[in-house]
Tab-separated table of C-alpha atoms in Angstrom:
chain	number	residue	atom	x	y	z
X	1	MET	CA	6.569	-17.607	8.151
X	2	SER	CA	9.170	-19.615	10.012
X	3	GLY	CA	12.753	-18.293	9.169
X	4	SER	CA	15.533	-16.610	10.708
X	5	ALA	CA	16.064	-14.718	13.703
X	6	LEU	CA	16.661	-11.784	11.653
X	7	GLY	CA	12.853	-11.974	10.257
X	8	ARG	CA	11.170	-12.569	13.598
X	9	ARG	CA	10.776	-8.831	13.978
X	10	LEU	CA	10.490	-7.626	10.639
X	11	VAL	CA	7.819	-4.921	9.807
X	12	ALA	CA	6.820	-3.730	5.975
X	13	CYS	CA	5.643	-0.510	5.617
X	14	LEU	CA	4.557	0.605	1.693
X	15	LEU	CA	4.613	3.989	1.772
X	16	ASN	CA	2.399	5.698	-0.597
X	17	ILE	CA	3.453	9.085	-2.558
X	18	SER	CA	1.718	11.516	-4.953
X	19	GLU	CA	4.638	11.525	-7.362
X	20	ALA	CA	5.949	9.002	-9.959
X	21	ARG	CA	6.550	11.518	-12.930
X	22	ARG	CA	9.981	12.922	-11.319
X	23	ARG	CA	11.870	9.309	-10.755
X	24	ASP	CA	14.726	11.122	-9.216
X	25	LEU	CA	12.576	12.778	-6.393
X	26	VAL	CA	10.919	9.218	-5.350
X	27	GLU	CA	14.620	7.755	-5.206
X	28	THR	CA	15.154	10.989	-3.178
X	29	VAL	CA	12.597	10.059	-0.623
X	30	ALA	CA	14.028	5.900	-0.836
X	31	ARG	CA	17.338	6.817	0.084
X	32	ALA	CA	15.928	9.169	3.067
X	33	ALA	CA	14.888	5.952	4.572
X	34	ILE	CA	17.982	4.199	4.628
X	35	THR	CA	20.054	7.045	5.122
X	36	ASP	CA	20.598	9.462	8.134
X	37	THR	CA	20.677	13.336	7.777
X	38	HIS	CA	24.616	12.872	7.359
X	39	GLY	CA	24.515	10.916	4.544
X	40	LYS	CA	25.854	7.725	6.436
X	41	LYS	CA	23.746	4.540	5.605
X	42	ARG	CA	21.234	3.339	8.473
X	43	GLU	CA	21.794	-0.653	9.443
X	44	GLY	CA	19.054	-2.783	9.354
X	45	ILE	CA	16.933	-0.945	6.815
X	46	THR	CA	16.162	-1.729	3.607
X	47	VAL	CA	13.822	-0.669	0.493
X	48	LEU	CA	12.999	-3.689	-1.286
X	49	ASN	CA	10.781	-2.045	-4.541
X	50	ILE	CA	9.834	1.278	-5.688
X	51	PHE	CA	6.572	1.038	-7.953
X	52	ASN	CA	5.947	3.800	-10.211
X	53	ASP	CA	3.031	4.867	-11.835
X	54	VAL	CA	2.992	7.697	-14.233
X	55	ASP	CA	-0.709	7.952	-15.170
X	56	TYR	CA	-1.662	7.706	-11.464
X	57	ASN	CA	1.494	10.017	-10.476
X	58	ARG	CA	1.961	7.836	-7.593
X	59	SER	CA	4.718	5.785	-6.105
X	60	VAL	CA	4.641	2.655	-3.556
X	61	ILE	CA	8.238	2.411	-1.741
X	62	THR	CA	8.384	-1.083	0.346
X	63	ILE	CA	10.616	-0.085	3.529
X	64	VAL	CA	11.303	-3.190	5.944
X	65	ALA	CA	13.287	-3.257	9.289
X	66	SER	CA	12.502	-4.463	12.551
X	67	ILE	CA	9.671	-2.710	14.304
X	68	ASP	CA	12.423	-1.277	16.770
X	69	LEU	CA	14.186	0.631	13.793
X	70	LEU	CA	11.371	1.467	11.169
X	71	ARG	CA	10.001	4.371	12.659
X	72	GLU	CA	12.875	6.605	12.473
X	73	ALA	CA	13.485	5.378	8.637
X	74	VAL	CA	9.702	5.865	7.660
X	75	LEU	CA	9.594	9.711	9.408
X	76	SER	CA	12.830	10.630	7.527
X	77	ALA	CA	11.102	9.209	4.166
X	78	CYS	CA	7.949	11.318	4.897
X	79	GLU	CA	9.599	14.320	5.944
X	80	ARG	CA	11.353	14.098	2.642
X	81	ALA	CA	8.588	13.793	0.686
X	82	PHE	CA	6.902	16.789	2.168
X	83	SER	CA	9.557	18.780	1.560
X	84	LEU	CA	9.227	17.999	-2.178
X	85	ILE	CA	5.608	17.372	-3.200
X	86	ASP	CA	3.203	19.973	-3.248
X	87	MET	CA	-0.254	18.938	-3.484
X	88	ASN	CA	-1.542	22.257	-4.908
X	89	VAL	CA	0.209	21.438	-8.188
X	90	HIS	CA	-0.609	17.598	-8.147
X	91	GLU	CA	-2.349	16.136	-11.319
X	92	GLY	CA	-2.921	12.353	-11.638
X	93	THR	CA	-6.000	9.727	-12.482
X	94	HIS	CA	-5.538	8.166	-9.080
X	95	PRO	CA	-7.765	9.227	-5.760
X	96	CYS	CA	-5.394	10.685	-3.341
X	97	MET	CA	-5.211	13.337	-0.116
X	98	GLY	CA	-1.944	13.891	0.412
X	99	ALA	CA	1.626	14.501	-0.474
X	100	VAL	CA	2.433	10.999	1.473
X	101	ASP	CA	-1.083	9.648	0.941
X	102	LEU	CA	-0.350	6.192	2.647
X	103	VAL	CA	1.847	5.004	5.579
X	104	PRO	CA	0.437	1.370	6.376
X	105	LEU	CA	2.198	-1.319	8.579
X	106	TYR	CA	2.423	-4.809	8.004
X	107	PRO	CA	3.527	-7.360	10.549
X	108	LEU	CA	6.045	-10.002	8.738
X	109	GLY	CA	7.837	-11.619	11.995
X	110	GLU	CA	6.419	-13.977	14.472
X	111	GLU	CA	7.366	-11.740	17.320
X	112	VAL	CA	5.492	-8.659	16.102
X	113	GLY	CA	1.541	-8.495	16.371
X	114	LEU	CA	-0.880	-6.317	14.863
X	115	GLU	CA	-1.165	-4.586	18.334
X	116	ASP	CA	2.423	-3.819	18.114
X	117	CYS	CA	2.327	-2.568	14.749
X	118	GLY	CA	-1.149	-0.580	15.661
X	119	LYS	CA	0.823	1.308	18.489
X	120	GLU	CA	3.815	2.171	16.168
X	121	ALA	CA	1.597	3.468	13.853
X	122	GLN	CA	-0.019	5.755	16.235
X	123	ALA	CA	3.283	6.823	17.750
X	124	LEU	CA	4.415	7.567	13.681
X	125	ALA	CA	1.776	9.565	12.905
X	126	THR	CA	2.103	11.953	15.992
X	127	ALA	CA	5.816	12.180	15.508
X	128	LEU	CA	4.880	12.920	11.901
X	129	THR	CA	2.887	15.831	12.740
X	130	GLU	CA	5.219	17.289	15.147
X	131	ARG	CA	8.030	16.898	12.782
X	132	VAL	CA	6.249	18.685	10.023
X	133	ALA	CA	4.239	21.330	10.910
X	134	GLY	CA	1.374	21.858	8.963
X	135	THR	CA	0.696	18.225	8.278
X	136	SER	CA	-2.240	15.779	9.671
X	137	ALA	CA	-3.367	12.140	9.549
X	138	PHE	CA	-6.484	9.781	9.941
X	139	LEU	CA	-5.758	6.268	11.613
X	140	PHE	CA	-7.198	3.401	10.324
X	141	GLY	CA	-6.963	-0.683	11.097
X	142	TRP	CA	-5.385	-1.411	14.514
X	143	ALA	CA	-4.158	1.890	14.850
X	144	ASP	CA	-7.564	3.281	15.153
X	145	SER	CA	-8.261	2.229	18.466
X	146	PRO	CA	-10.995	1.032	19.489
X	147	GLN	CA	-13.144	0.921	16.222
X	148	ARG	CA	-10.237	-0.615	14.016
X	149	ARG	CA	-11.970	0.767	10.793
X	150	GLY	CA	-10.523	-0.507	7.742
X	151	LEU	CA	-8.883	1.737	5.345
X	152	ALA	CA	-11.574	1.579	2.753
X	153	GLN	CA	-14.171	2.930	5.264
X	154	ARG	CA	-11.941	5.551	6.729
X	155	ARG	CA	-11.115	6.911	3.095
X	156	LYS	CA	-14.799	6.867	2.240
X	157	GLU	CA	-15.490	8.817	5.372
X	158	ILE	CA	-13.025	11.878	4.659
X	159	GLY	CA	-14.103	11.696	1.137
X	160	TRP	CA	-11.093	10.253	-0.183
X	161	PHE	CA	-12.732	9.095	-3.183
X	162	LYS	CA	-14.308	12.228	-4.544
X	163	LYS	CA	-13.009	14.312	-7.266
X	164	VAL	CA	-13.001	17.659	-5.336
X	165	LYS	CA	-11.776	17.379	-2.119
X	166	ASP	CA	-12.603	19.769	0.462
X	167	MET	CA	-10.033	19.818	3.197
X	168	SER	CA	-11.811	22.104	5.664
X	169	SER	CA	-14.588	19.569	6.214
X	170	ILE	CA	-12.045	16.832	7.217
X	171	GLN	CA	-11.677	15.892	10.998
X	172	PRO	CA	-8.042	14.586	11.436
X	173	ASP	CA	-7.406	12.160	14.173
X	174	VAL	CA	-3.644	13.247	14.711
X	175	GLY	CA	-2.275	16.986	13.870
X	176	PRO	CA	-4.314	20.440	12.929
X	177	GLN	CA	-6.834	20.981	10.104
X	178	ALA	CA	-5.581	19.357	6.651
X	179	THR	CA	-3.965	22.006	4.338
X	180	ARG	CA	-3.995	21.998	0.566
X	181	ARG	CA	-0.444	22.151	0.461
X	182	TYR	CA	0.308	18.746	2.488
X	183	GLY	CA	-3.449	17.118	2.588
X	184	ILE	CA	-4.040	14.512	4.838
X	185	THR	CA	-1.861	11.129	5.568
X	186	GLY	CA	-3.525	7.888	6.264
X	187	VAL	CA	-1.373	6.178	8.818
X	188	GLY	CA	-2.519	2.634	10.265
X	189	ALA	CA	-1.548	-1.138	10.762
X	190	SER	CA	-3.261	-4.204	9.161
X	191	PRO	CA	-2.491	-7.637	8.013
X	192	TYR	CA	-0.392	-7.570	4.816
X	193	VAL	CA	-2.534	-5.688	1.809
X	194	MET	CA	-1.321	-6.380	-1.846
X	195	ASN	CA	-2.174	-4.295	-4.796
X	196	CYS	CA	-3.294	-6.308	-7.848
X	197	ASN	CA	-4.060	-4.475	-11.117
X	198	VAL	CA	-5.588	-6.090	-13.884
X	199	THR	CA	-5.986	-3.985	-17.062
X	200	ILE	CA	-8.849	-4.784	-19.539
X	201	ASP	CA	-8.772	-3.334	-23.368
X	202	THR	CA	-11.680	-0.700	-23.026
X	203	GLN	CA	-12.272	2.750	-22.000
X	204	ASP	CA	-15.598	2.613	-20.653
X	205	LEU	CA	-15.922	3.486	-17.587
X	206	ALA	CA	-19.024	2.249	-16.668
X	207	LEU	CA	-18.025	-1.236	-18.113
X	208	GLY	CA	-14.799	-1.130	-15.541
X	209	ARG	CA	-17.427	-0.283	-12.648
X	210	ILE	CA	-19.365	-3.196	-13.411
X	211	VAL	CA	-16.346	-5.339	-13.402
X	212	ALA	CA	-15.062	-4.013	-10.142
X	213	LEU	CA	-18.282	-4.212	-8.374
X	214	ALA	CA	-18.970	-8.050	-9.723
X	215	ILE	CA	-15.151	-8.927	-7.391
X	216	ARG	CA	-15.619	-6.595	-4.782
X	217	GLU	CA	-15.773	-8.208	-1.662
X	218	SER	CA	-18.736	-6.581	-0.135
X	219	SER	CA	-21.017	-8.031	-3.670
X	220	SER	CA	-22.496	-11.261	-3.680
X	221	GLY	CA	-19.843	-13.758	-5.110
X	222	GLY	CA	-17.013	-11.268	-4.839
X	223	ILE	CA	-13.669	-12.369	-3.642
X	224	PRO	CA	-13.109	-11.943	-0.065
X	225	GLY	CA	-10.402	-9.136	0.894
X	226	VAL	CA	-10.816	-7.656	-2.081
X	227	GLN	CA	-11.233	-3.913	-2.236
X	228	VAL	CA	-11.188	-2.389	-5.863
X	229	MET	CA	-11.650	0.592	-8.115
X	230	ALA	CA	-11.796	0.873	-12.005
X	231	LEU	CA	-9.552	3.893	-13.204
X	232	PRO	CA	-8.608	5.052	-16.804
X	233	HIS	CA	-5.049	4.128	-17.027
X	234	GLU	CA	-2.928	4.914	-20.081
X	235	GLY	CA	-5.850	4.658	-22.597
X	236	VAL	CA	-7.664	1.443	-21.123
X	237	MET	CA	-9.352	0.758	-17.491
X	238	GLU	CA	-7.341	-0.574	-14.916
X	239	ILE	CA	-9.687	-2.604	-12.282
X	240	ALA	CA	-7.179	-1.572	-9.412
X	241	CYS	CA	-7.408	-4.139	-6.463
X	242	ASN	CA	-6.476	-3.796	-2.810
X	243	VAL	CA	-6.146	-7.497	-1.888
X	244	GLU	CA	-6.259	-7.804	1.849
X	245	SER	CA	-5.443	-10.728	4.072
X	246	VAL	CA	-8.743	-12.507	5.612
X	247	GLN	CA	-8.212	-14.132	9.151
X	248	GLY	CA	-8.682	-17.904	8.913
X	249	GLY	CA	-8.084	-20.397	6.469
X	250	PRO	CA	-8.710	-19.931	2.704
X	251	PRO	CA	-12.522	-20.269	1.710
X	252	SER	CA	-14.269	-23.783	1.606
X	253	SER	CA	-13.379	-25.069	-1.875
X	254	SER	CA	-15.765	-23.637	-4.503
X	255	SER	CA	-15.291	-23.211	-8.141
X	256	SER	CA	-16.294	-19.657	-7.088
X	257	TYR	CA	-12.632	-19.130	-5.402
X	258	GLY	CA	-10.216	-20.899	-8.380
X	259	GLU	CA	-8.364	-24.073	-8.127
X	260	GLU	CA	-5.197	-22.399	-6.779
X	261	GLN	CA	-4.526	-22.678	-2.979
X	262	TRP	CA	-4.732	-19.430	-1.100
X	263	PRO	CA	-1.209	-18.591	0.150
X	264	SER	CA	-1.480	-18.553	4.039
X	265	PHE	CA	0.816	-17.032	6.808
X	266	VAL	CA	0.576	-16.511	10.567
X	267	ILE	CA	0.595	-13.272	12.907
X	268	GLY	CA	0.806	-13.573	16.146
X	269	GLY	CA	-0.501	-17.243	16.396
X	270	GLN	CA	-3.208	-16.559	14.017
X	271	ASN	CA	-3.754	-17.981	10.575
X	272	PHE	CA	-4.306	-15.164	7.482
X	273	CYS	CA	-4.700	-16.113	3.935
X	274	HIS	CA	-5.110	-13.912	0.633
X	275	ALA	CA	-6.636	-14.404	-2.710
X	276	PRO	CA	-4.160	-15.136	-5.652
X	277	ALA	CA	-3.699	-12.842	-8.173
X	278	SER	CA	-4.427	-15.525	-10.455
X	279	LEU	CA	-7.870	-15.928	-9.070
X	280	ILE	CA	-8.396	-12.592	-9.375
X	281	THR	CA	-6.880	-12.032	-13.213
X	282	GLU	CA	-9.535	-15.178	-14.030
X	283	ARG	CA	-12.500	-13.556	-12.473
X	284	VAL	CA	-11.837	-10.018	-14.462
X	285	ALA	CA	-10.973	-11.999	-17.595
X	286	GLU	CA	-14.411	-13.743	-17.110
X	287	LEU	CA	-16.525	-10.764	-16.596
X	288	ALA	CA	-14.756	-8.705	-19.234
X	289	ARG	CA	-15.428	-11.514	-21.796
X	290	HIS	CA	-19.118	-11.615	-21.040
X	291	GLN	CA	-18.931	-7.744	-22.138
X	292	GLY	CA	-16.929	-8.486	-25.406
X	293	VAL	CA	-13.678	-7.075	-24.001
X	294	ALA	CA	-10.028	-8.713	-23.258
X	295	ILE	CA	-7.747	-8.112	-20.586
X	296	LYS	CA	-4.250	-6.604	-21.242
X	297	GLY	CA	-2.283	-7.930	-18.287
X	298	THR	CA	-1.816	-8.017	-14.702
X	299	ALA	CA	0.555	-6.179	-12.424
X	300	LEU	CA	1.081	-6.944	-8.653
X	301	VAL	CA	2.539	-4.049	-6.989
X	302	GLY	CA	5.608	-5.483	-4.700
X	303	PHE	CA	5.470	-8.730	-3.171
X	304	THR	CA	3.330	-11.234	-1.391
X	305	PRO	CA	3.818	-11.370	2.272
X	306	ARG	CA	5.980	-14.060	2.084
X	307	GLU	CA	8.223	-13.046	-0.764
X	308	CYS	CA	8.334	-9.625	0.964
X	309	ARG	CA	9.731	-11.274	4.159
X	310	ARG	CA	12.295	-13.674	2.151
X	311	LEU	CA	14.149	-10.516	0.007
X	312	ALA	CA	13.718	-8.189	3.198
X	313	GLU	CA	15.951	-10.984	5.076
X	314	GLY	CA	18.369	-11.826	2.424
X	315	ALA	CA	18.822	-8.090	1.673
X	316	LEU	CA	19.420	-7.447	5.450
X	317	SER	CA	21.618	-10.227	6.134
X	318	ASN	CA	24.066	-8.797	3.227
X	319	GLY	CA	23.580	-5.114	4.135
X	320	ILE	CA	21.927	-4.014	0.994
X	321	GLY	CA	19.742	-0.992	1.738
X	322	GLU	CA	19.138	-0.143	-2.131
X	323	PHE	CA	17.407	-3.365	-2.803
X	324	TRP	CA	15.555	-2.030	-5.162
X	325	LYS	CA	18.308	-1.992	-7.716
X	326	GLU	CA	18.837	-5.381	-7.461
X	327	LEU	CA	15.386	-6.372	-8.896
X	328	GLN	CA	15.500	-7.499	-12.237
X	329	ARG	CA	11.630	-6.534	-12.768
X	330	VAL	CA	9.120	-3.840	-10.908
X	331	HIS	CA	6.227	-5.494	-12.174
X	332	MET	CA	6.171	-8.804	-10.625
C-alpha cells in the first residue's frame, strides 16, 4: 500500500454495535468518534462508512485515523454506545453478546504493524473497562498474547454463537464479570477483515448451512480466509462471510479459487491477500444452484483494505470527518 505520508500510520476500526433500527442513535455514536465532549471537531479522524442492517439490528461504523489518534476516538464512540444501548431489550437475528459487540483494529499503513495494533487493542480494552464501569472484554488476534487466538475461536469459546447466552459462565480477559446490560465486547487486532454477504432465495436454514459449510475455510475445498454463517435475513437466507486476509501470496492457480486475481497488500514487510467477493459469490451461486436455489445479490460491508486506505487519505487530507455522508452507496 504505497501512498502519501498521511497514510503511513493509518489504522481502521470497524466498530460493530448492536443497534441499527434507530438510525439517529447510530449516527450519534459515529459522531462521538469525530467530536470531543464539547462538540468540537477532532482533527485527524474520519468515519468512512456506516452500514446498518435492520433485520440483524447491527451496525458497522468504519473509523480511520493514525494509530496515535485512534484510541480516544474509538473510546468516545464506545462510551456513547454503551450509554444508549441496553442489551436487556435487544432483538435481532444476528448473534451478538455486547452493546459494543466488536472492536477490531486493522493496520493500513506501512509504518504500523500487527504487534502495534495488538498493543493498542490491549490498551483500548483496559481503558474502556475503566471508563465505563461494568463493561468487560475478551481479546483476540494479536491482542490475545501469546496465543493469538482468532476471533471465530474466541467467540466459540465464550458461547457467542449460542442462542441463549449464559453471561455467568464467561470469564473476561479484561474487566469484571459480564453483565446482561452491557454484555461483553471483543477487542483485538488482525490483518484486515471484510464482510461479504450473499443472499440466496430460500428460507431453508438447513440448506443455507450446507452452502456455508462448503465454503468455510476449515472445510475440504473451502475458501482460504473465509469464516461463514447462514442466517435468516429479510425473508431469505444470507450466507454471511467474514473474509480474513491470509499471509503470503494468493493460492496457486486453480479453478477452485476462480480466475480473478486475489487483491494483495503489505503489513510490516509481509504480504497478505484476501479472497475476492466475486469468487465467494460464484461459489455460493454454484452450490445454491445444485440445490435448486438462485442467489439474490451480494453486499460488501464497507471496503477492501486498499479502498479503505485510499478513501481515508482523501477524507483526512480534506478534513472530512463525516465522510459517510459523501458516499453514494452504502452497499458497495
